[in-house]
Coordinates of C-alpha atoms and ligand atoms in Angstrom, one line a residue:
X1 CA 26.8 88.9 -16.2
X2 CA 29.5 86.5 -16.0
X3 CA 29.8 87.1 -12.3
X4 CA 26.1 86.8 -11.8
X5 CA 26.2 83.3 -13.6
X6 CA 29.1 82.3 -11.3
X7 CA 27.3 83.4 -8.2
X8 CA 24.1 81.4 -9.3
X9 CA 26.3 78.3 -9.9
X10 CA 28.0 78.6 -6.4
X11 CA 24.7 79.3 -4.6
X12 CA 23.1 76.4 -6.4
X13 CA 26.0 73.9 -5.6
X14 CA 25.8 74.9 -2.0
X15 CA 22.1 74.2 -1.8
X16 CA 22.5 70.9 -3.5
X17 CA 25.1 69.9 -1.0
X18 CA 22.8 71.0 1.8
X19 CA 19.7 69.2 0.4
X20 CA 19.0 66.4 3.0
X21 CA 16.3 64.6 1.1
X22 CA 14.8 64.1 -2.2
X23 CA 12.2 66.8 -1.8
X24 CA 14.7 69.5 -0.9
X25 CA 16.8 68.5 -3.9
X26 CA 13.8 68.7 -6.1
X27 CA 13.1 72.2 -4.8
X28 CA 16.7 73.2 -5.9
X29 CA 16.0 71.7 -9.3
X30 CA 12.8 73.8 -9.7
X31 CA 14.2 77.0 -8.6
X32 CA 17.4 76.9 -10.7
X33 CA 16.6 75.0 -13.8
X34 CA 12.9 75.7 -14.1
X35 CA 11.3 77.9 -16.8
X36 CA 11.1 80.8 -14.3
X37 CA 14.5 80.3 -12.8
X38 CA 17.4 82.8 -12.6
X39 CA 19.4 81.3 -15.5
X40 CA 16.6 81.7 -17.9
X41 CA 16.3 85.3 -16.5
X42 CA 19.9 85.9 -17.3
X43 CA 19.6 84.6 -20.8
X44 CA 16.5 86.9 -21.4
X45 CA 18.7 90.0 -20.6
X46 CA 21.4 88.9 -23.3
X47 CA 19.7 91.3 -25.8
X48 CA 21.6 94.1 -24.1
X49 CA 24.9 92.5 -24.7
X50 CA 27.5 93.1 -27.5
X51 CA 27.8 90.7 -30.4
X52 CA 31.2 89.4 -29.2
X53 CA 29.9 88.9 -25.5
X54 CA 26.6 87.1 -26.4
X55 CA 28.0 83.6 -27.4
X56 CA 30.5 83.7 -24.6
X57 CA 27.7 84.3 -22.0
X58 CA 25.4 81.9 -23.8
X59 CA 28.0 79.2 -23.6
X60 CA 28.6 80.0 -19.9
X61 CA 25.0 80.0 -19.1
X62 CA 24.7 76.5 -20.7
X63 CA 27.8 75.3 -18.8
X64 CA 26.4 76.5 -15.6
X65 CA 23.0 74.9 -16.3
X66 CA 24.8 71.6 -17.0
X67 CA 27.0 71.7 -14.0
X68 CA 24.0 72.2 -11.8
X69 CA 22.0 69.4 -13.5
X70 CA 25.0 67.1 -13.2
X71 CA 25.4 67.8 -9.5
X72 CA 21.7 67.4 -9.0
X73 CA 21.7 64.0 -10.7
X74 CA 24.7 62.9 -8.7
X75 CA 23.1 64.0 -5.3
X76 CA 19.8 62.4 -6.3
X77 CA 21.5 58.9 -6.8
X78 CA 23.3 59.4 -3.4
X79 CA 20.1 60.2 -1.7
X80 CA 18.2 57.4 -3.2
X81 CA 20.9 55.0 -2.3
X82 CA 20.8 56.3 1.4
X83 CA 17.0 55.8 1.3
X84 CA 17.3 52.2 0.2
X85 CA 19.8 51.4 2.9
X86 CA 17.7 53.1 5.6
X87 CA 14.7 51.1 4.6
X88 CA 16.8 47.9 4.6
X89 CA 18.2 48.6 8.0
X90 CA 14.7 49.3 9.4
X91 CA 13.2 46.2 8.0
X92 CA 16.0 43.7 8.9
X93 CA 14.6 40.4 10.3
X94 CA 16.6 38.9 13.2
X95 CA 16.7 35.3 12.1
X96 CA 18.3 34.3 15.3
X97 CA 15.1 35.3 17.4
X98 CA 13.6 32.1 19.0
X99 CA 10.3 31.2 17.2
X100 CA 6.9 31.2 18.8
X101 CA 6.0 27.6 20.0
X102 CA 3.4 25.9 17.8
X103 CA 1.0 23.7 19.9
X104 CA 0.4 20.4 18.1
X105 CA -2.6 18.3 19.2
X106 CA -2.9 14.5 19.2
X107 CA -5.7 12.1 18.1
X108 CA -8.2 11.3 20.7
X109 CA -7.5 7.9 22.3
X110 CA -10.8 6.5 20.9
X111 CA -9.9 7.5 17.4
X112 CA -6.4 5.9 17.9
X113 CA -7.9 2.6 19.0
X114 CA -10.5 2.6 16.1
X115 CA -7.8 3.5 13.5
X116 CA -5.4 0.6 15.0
X117 CA -8.3 -1.8 14.6
X118 CA -9.3 -0.6 11.2
X119 CA -5.8 -1.0 10.0
X120 CA -5.4 -4.6 11.4
X121 CA -8.6 -5.6 9.3
X122 CA -7.7 -3.6 6.3
X123 CA -4.5 -5.7 6.3
X124 CA -6.6 -8.9 6.1
X125 CA -8.5 -7.5 3.1
X126 CA -11.5 -6.0 4.7
X127 CA -13.1 -2.8 3.7
X128 CA -14.4 0.0 5.9
X129 CA -18.1 0.8 5.6
X130 CA -19.9 3.7 7.2
X131 CA -23.6 4.7 7.4
X132 CA -26.1 7.0 9.0
X133 CA -26.3 7.6 12.7
X134 CA -30.0 8.5 12.4
X135 CA -31.5 5.3 11.4
X136 CA -34.9 3.7 10.5
X137 CA -36.5 1.1 12.8
X138 CA -36.1 -1.4 9.9
X139 CA -32.2 -1.3 9.5
X140 CA -31.6 -0.8 13.2
X141 CA -33.9 -3.7 14.4
X142 CA -36.1 -5.4 11.9
X143 CA -33.4 -6.3 9.4
X144 CA -31.3 -7.7 12.3
X145 CA -33.8 -10.2 13.5
X146 CA -35.1 -8.0 16.2
X147 CA -38.8 -8.1 15.3
X148 CA -41.6 -5.7 16.7
X149 CA -42.2 -6.4 20.3
X150 CA -38.6 -7.4 21.0
X151 CA -37.5 -6.2 24.5
X152 CA -34.4 -4.4 22.9
X153 CA -36.7 -2.0 21.0
X154 CA -38.1 -0.6 24.3
X155 CA -38.8 3.1 24.0
X156 CA -36.9 3.4 27.3
X157 CA -33.7 2.1 25.8
X158 CA -33.2 4.2 22.7
X159 CA -33.4 7.7 21.4
X160 CA -36.5 7.8 19.2
X161 CA -37.1 10.6 16.9
X162 CA -40.4 9.4 15.5
X163 CA -42.1 5.9 15.8
X164 CA -39.9 4.8 12.9
X165 CA -36.7 6.8 13.2
X166 CA -34.2 6.7 16.0
X167 CA -30.5 7.2 16.8
X168 CA -28.8 3.9 15.9
X169 CA -28.1 1.7 18.9
X170 CA -25.4 -0.2 17.2
X171 CA -23.4 -0.2 13.9
X172 CA -25.1 -3.3 12.7
X173 CA -27.5 -1.3 10.4
X174 CA -24.5 -0.3 8.3
X175 CA -23.8 -4.0 7.8
X176 CA -27.5 -4.7 7.0
X177 CA -27.4 -1.8 4.5
X178 CA -24.1 -3.0 2.9
X179 CA -25.3 -6.7 2.6
X180 CA -28.6 -5.4 0.9
X181 CA -26.4 -3.4 -1.7
X182 CA -24.5 -6.6 -2.5
X183 CA -27.9 -8.0 -4.0
X184 CA -27.4 -11.7 -2.8
X185 CA -23.7 -12.1 -4.0
X186 CA -20.7 -12.7 -1.9
X187 CA -18.2 -12.1 -0.7
X188 CA -18.8 -9.3 1.7
X189 CA -15.9 -8.4 4.0
X190 CA -16.4 -5.3 5.9
X191 CA -15.5 -3.4 9.2
X192 CA -18.0 -0.7 10.4
X193 CA -16.7 1.8 13.0
X194 CA -18.8 4.6 14.3
X195 CA -20.9 6.4 17.1
X196 CA -23.9 4.7 18.5
X197 CA -26.5 6.1 21.0
X198 CA -28.3 4.3 23.9
X199 CA -30.8 5.9 26.4
X200 CA -28.6 5.3 29.5
X201 CA -27.6 7.4 32.5
X202 CA -24.0 8.2 32.3
X203 CA -21.7 6.7 35.0
X204 CA -18.2 5.2 35.2
X205 CA -19.1 2.3 32.9
X206 CA -22.2 3.7 30.8
X207 CA -22.4 6.6 28.4
X208 CA -25.5 7.6 26.3
X209 CA -23.1 7.9 23.3
X210 CA -20.2 5.8 22.6
X211 CA -18.5 4.0 19.7
X212 CA -18.6 0.5 18.3
X213 CA -16.6 -1.5 15.6
X214 CA -18.3 -4.5 14.1
X215 CA -17.1 -6.8 11.5
X216 CA -19.0 -9.0 9.0
X217 CA -17.8 -11.7 6.5
X218 CA -20.3 -13.3 4.3
X219 CA -19.4 -15.9 1.6
X220 CA -20.0 -19.5 0.6
X221 CA -18.4 -22.0 3.0
X222 CA -17.7 -19.6 5.9
X223 CA -17.5 -21.5 9.1
X224 CA -17.2 -21.0 12.8
X225 CA -13.4 -21.9 12.5
X226 CA -12.9 -18.9 10.2
X227 CA -14.5 -16.6 13.0
X228 CA -12.2 -18.1 15.6
X229 CA -9.0 -18.0 13.5
X230 CA -9.8 -14.4 12.5
X231 CA -10.4 -13.3 16.0
X232 CA -7.2 -15.1 17.3
X233 CA -5.0 -13.2 14.7
X234 CA -6.7 -9.9 15.6
X235 CA -6.2 -10.5 19.4
X236 CA -2.5 -11.4 19.0
X237 CA -1.9 -8.3 16.9
X238 CA -3.8 -5.9 19.2
X239 CA -2.7 -7.3 22.6
X240 CA 0.5 -9.2 21.9
X241 CA 1.7 -12.5 20.1
X242 CA 1.5 -14.6 23.3
X243 CA -2.3 -14.0 23.6
X244 CA -4.8 -16.8 23.4
X245 CA -8.7 -16.6 22.8
X246 CA -11.5 -18.4 24.5
X247 CA -15.1 -18.7 23.1
X248 CA -18.0 -19.0 25.5
X249 CA -21.6 -19.5 24.5
X250 CA -23.9 -16.5 24.4
X251 CA -26.9 -14.9 22.7
X252 CA -27.5 -12.3 20.2
X253 CA -30.6 -12.1 18.1
X254 CA -28.6 -11.5 14.9
X255 CA -26.2 -14.5 15.3
X256 CA -26.7 -18.3 15.8
X257 CA -24.6 -19.7 17.5
X258 CA -23.4 -16.7 19.5
X259 CA -20.3 -16.4 21.5
X260 CA -18.5 -14.1 23.9
X261 CA -14.8 -13.8 23.2
X262 CA -12.1 -13.6 25.9
X263 CA -8.4 -12.8 25.4
X264 CA -5.9 -14.2 27.9
X265 CA -4.8 -11.3 30.2
X266 CA -2.1 -9.1 28.6
X267 CA -1.4 -7.7 32.1
X268 CA -0.5 -10.9 33.9
X269 CA -0.2 -13.5 31.3
X270 CA -3.1 -15.5 32.6
X271 CA -1.8 -15.9 36.2
X272 CA -4.5 -13.7 37.6
X273 CA -4.4 -9.9 38.5
X274 CA -6.4 -7.0 39.0
X275 CA -7.0 -6.2 35.4
X276 CA -8.5 -9.6 34.8
X277 CA -10.0 -9.9 38.2
X278 CA -8.1 -12.9 39.1
X279 CA -9.5 -15.0 36.2
X280 CA -6.7 -14.7 33.7
X281 CA -9.2 -13.8 30.9
X282 CA -10.7 -10.5 29.8
X283 CA -13.9 -10.2 27.7
X284 CA -13.3 -8.1 24.6
X285 CA -16.0 -8.9 22.0
X286 CA -19.2 -10.6 21.1
X287 CA -19.6 -12.6 17.9
X288 CA -21.4 -15.5 16.1
X289 CA -22.5 -16.9 12.9
X290 CA -24.9 -14.5 11.1
X291 CA -28.5 -15.6 11.7
X292 CA -30.1 -17.0 8.5
X293 CA -33.0 -14.7 8.9
X294 CA -30.5 -11.6 8.6
X295 CA -29.1 -13.1 5.4
X296 CA -32.5 -13.9 3.9
X297 CA -33.9 -10.3 4.6
X298 CA -30.9 -8.8 2.9
X299 CA -31.5 -10.9 -0.1
X300 CA -28.9 -13.7 0.3
X301 CA -29.7 -17.3 0.0
X302 CA -29.0 -18.8 3.3
X303 CA -28.6 -22.2 1.9
X304 CA -25.8 -21.1 -0.2
X305 CA -24.2 -18.4 1.9
X306 CA -23.1 -18.2 5.6
X307 CA -21.2 -15.5 7.4
X308 CA -19.6 -14.6 10.7
X309 CA -19.9 -11.3 12.5
X310 CA -18.4 -9.6 15.6
X311 CA -18.8 -6.4 17.6
X312 CA -16.7 -4.6 20.1
X313 CA -16.5 -1.3 22.1
X314 CA -13.4 0.8 21.4
X315 CA -14.0 2.6 24.7
X316 CA -13.7 -0.7 26.6
X317 CA -10.7 -1.8 24.6
X318 CA -8.9 1.7 25.3
X319 CA -9.9 1.4 29.0
X320 CA -8.3 -2.0 29.2
X321 CA -5.2 -0.9 27.2
X322 CA -4.5 2.2 29.1
X323 CA -5.9 1.4 32.6
X324 CA -8.6 4.0 32.4
X325 CA -11.3 3.7 35.2
X326 CA -14.1 5.9 34.1
X327 CA -15.7 6.0 30.6
X328 CA -16.6 9.7 31.1
X329 CA -12.9 10.7 30.8
X330 CA -13.2 10.1 27.0
X331 CA -16.0 12.7 26.7
X332 CA -15.1 15.6 29.1
X333 CA -12.2 16.9 27.0
X334 CA -10.0 17.6 29.9
X335 CA -6.6 18.3 28.4
X336 CA -4.6 16.9 31.2
X337 CA -6.2 13.5 30.2
X338 CA -6.2 13.9 26.5
X339 CA -2.6 15.0 26.3
X340 CA -1.4 11.8 27.9
X341 CA -2.1 10.0 24.5
X342 CA 0.5 12.1 22.6
X343 CA 2.6 9.8 20.6
X344 CA 6.5 10.6 20.6
Ligands
LIG1 C1 -21.0 -6.9 21.1 C2 -21.6 -7.8 20.2 C3 -22.0 -8.3 17.9 C4 -22.8 -8.6 15.7 C5 -22.4 -7.8 16.7 C6 -23.9 -8.5 13.5 C7 -24.2 -7.8 12.3 C8 -24.9 -8.4 11.4 C9 -25.3 -9.7 11.4 C10 -24.9 -10.5 12.5 CL1 -25.4 -7.5 10.0 N1 -24.1 -9.8 13.5 N2 -23.2 -8.1 14.5 C11 -22.9 -9.9 15.8 C12 -22.4 -10.4 17.1 C13 -22.0 -9.6 18.1 O1 -21.7 -7.4 18.9 O2 -20.9 -7.1 22.2 N3 -20.8 -5.7 20.7 C14 -20.2 -4.7 21.5

């Protein structure tokens, strides 16, 4: 019986040593230490033994059981350790591999010009105001001193949705709405950027959809000199400190008097070149003193309040600034064009 137990022990230890994975090891455990295992079997046959032999065999059987259990535990730890190492090796990340390139886009040149202009005016205490692109006839025309029958209201020139609703043709309705909200009390100091729509055939200088930035200041004692000083500061900040501005008489229904504003050529410094077509001056915006009718319709007392307003086209400014010869480049989204405006 003693020999039988030793043989069992040696067999078990050999199988433990040969166990290549945790499953094989568990099979060894089950077959030697389980309830139906050979050691249990030996112990069952102890009844046939003498009184003196019984405790000896019992002790040996327990010892064999413990040796096998201890070896299994040791082997189990070793196999588990190996498994972890195998997993770590398989999942190693090579931090020296070059990364995949991330393609970073850039703002559209029109967006950049609008933001640059917004920031100049924010720095002078203006607020940015926005409003709907689908407008009523009232805010787009009537409130801006363009009464029914005015030629600018021609069905041929605007995108009408109904008789009374259209795509806004300028950002002025935002200013009319903002004025109305102030309920006859100044000051109002706003800049209004946004998309506008005209029923035009697209070509190098026309687009049925483009952008505008308008500015409006209304308060007591606002004068034409405030307009001129403001636009001079603006022109110097946008085109360089050596720039001058020049006002020429013009006409807009919503301003009286009205002016066109030229800036001295930033390309040749007024000597005359292809950018300024030899004149030394470049037209950049329209402006004027807010027409009393516009103030009154928005609820302002035109005896007490005056204002100035101006409007410009970011497309035109961007075309001048970057030497772009066709407005359609801004809307066709050719990456070869757009990528040129990537900032370092
Ligand atoms: C241009 C000229 C201009 C205005 C826009 C305006 C708005 C209100 C009252 C009075 Cl609410 N005026 N806007 C005034 C003068 C000129 O735009 O050539 N834009 C591209």
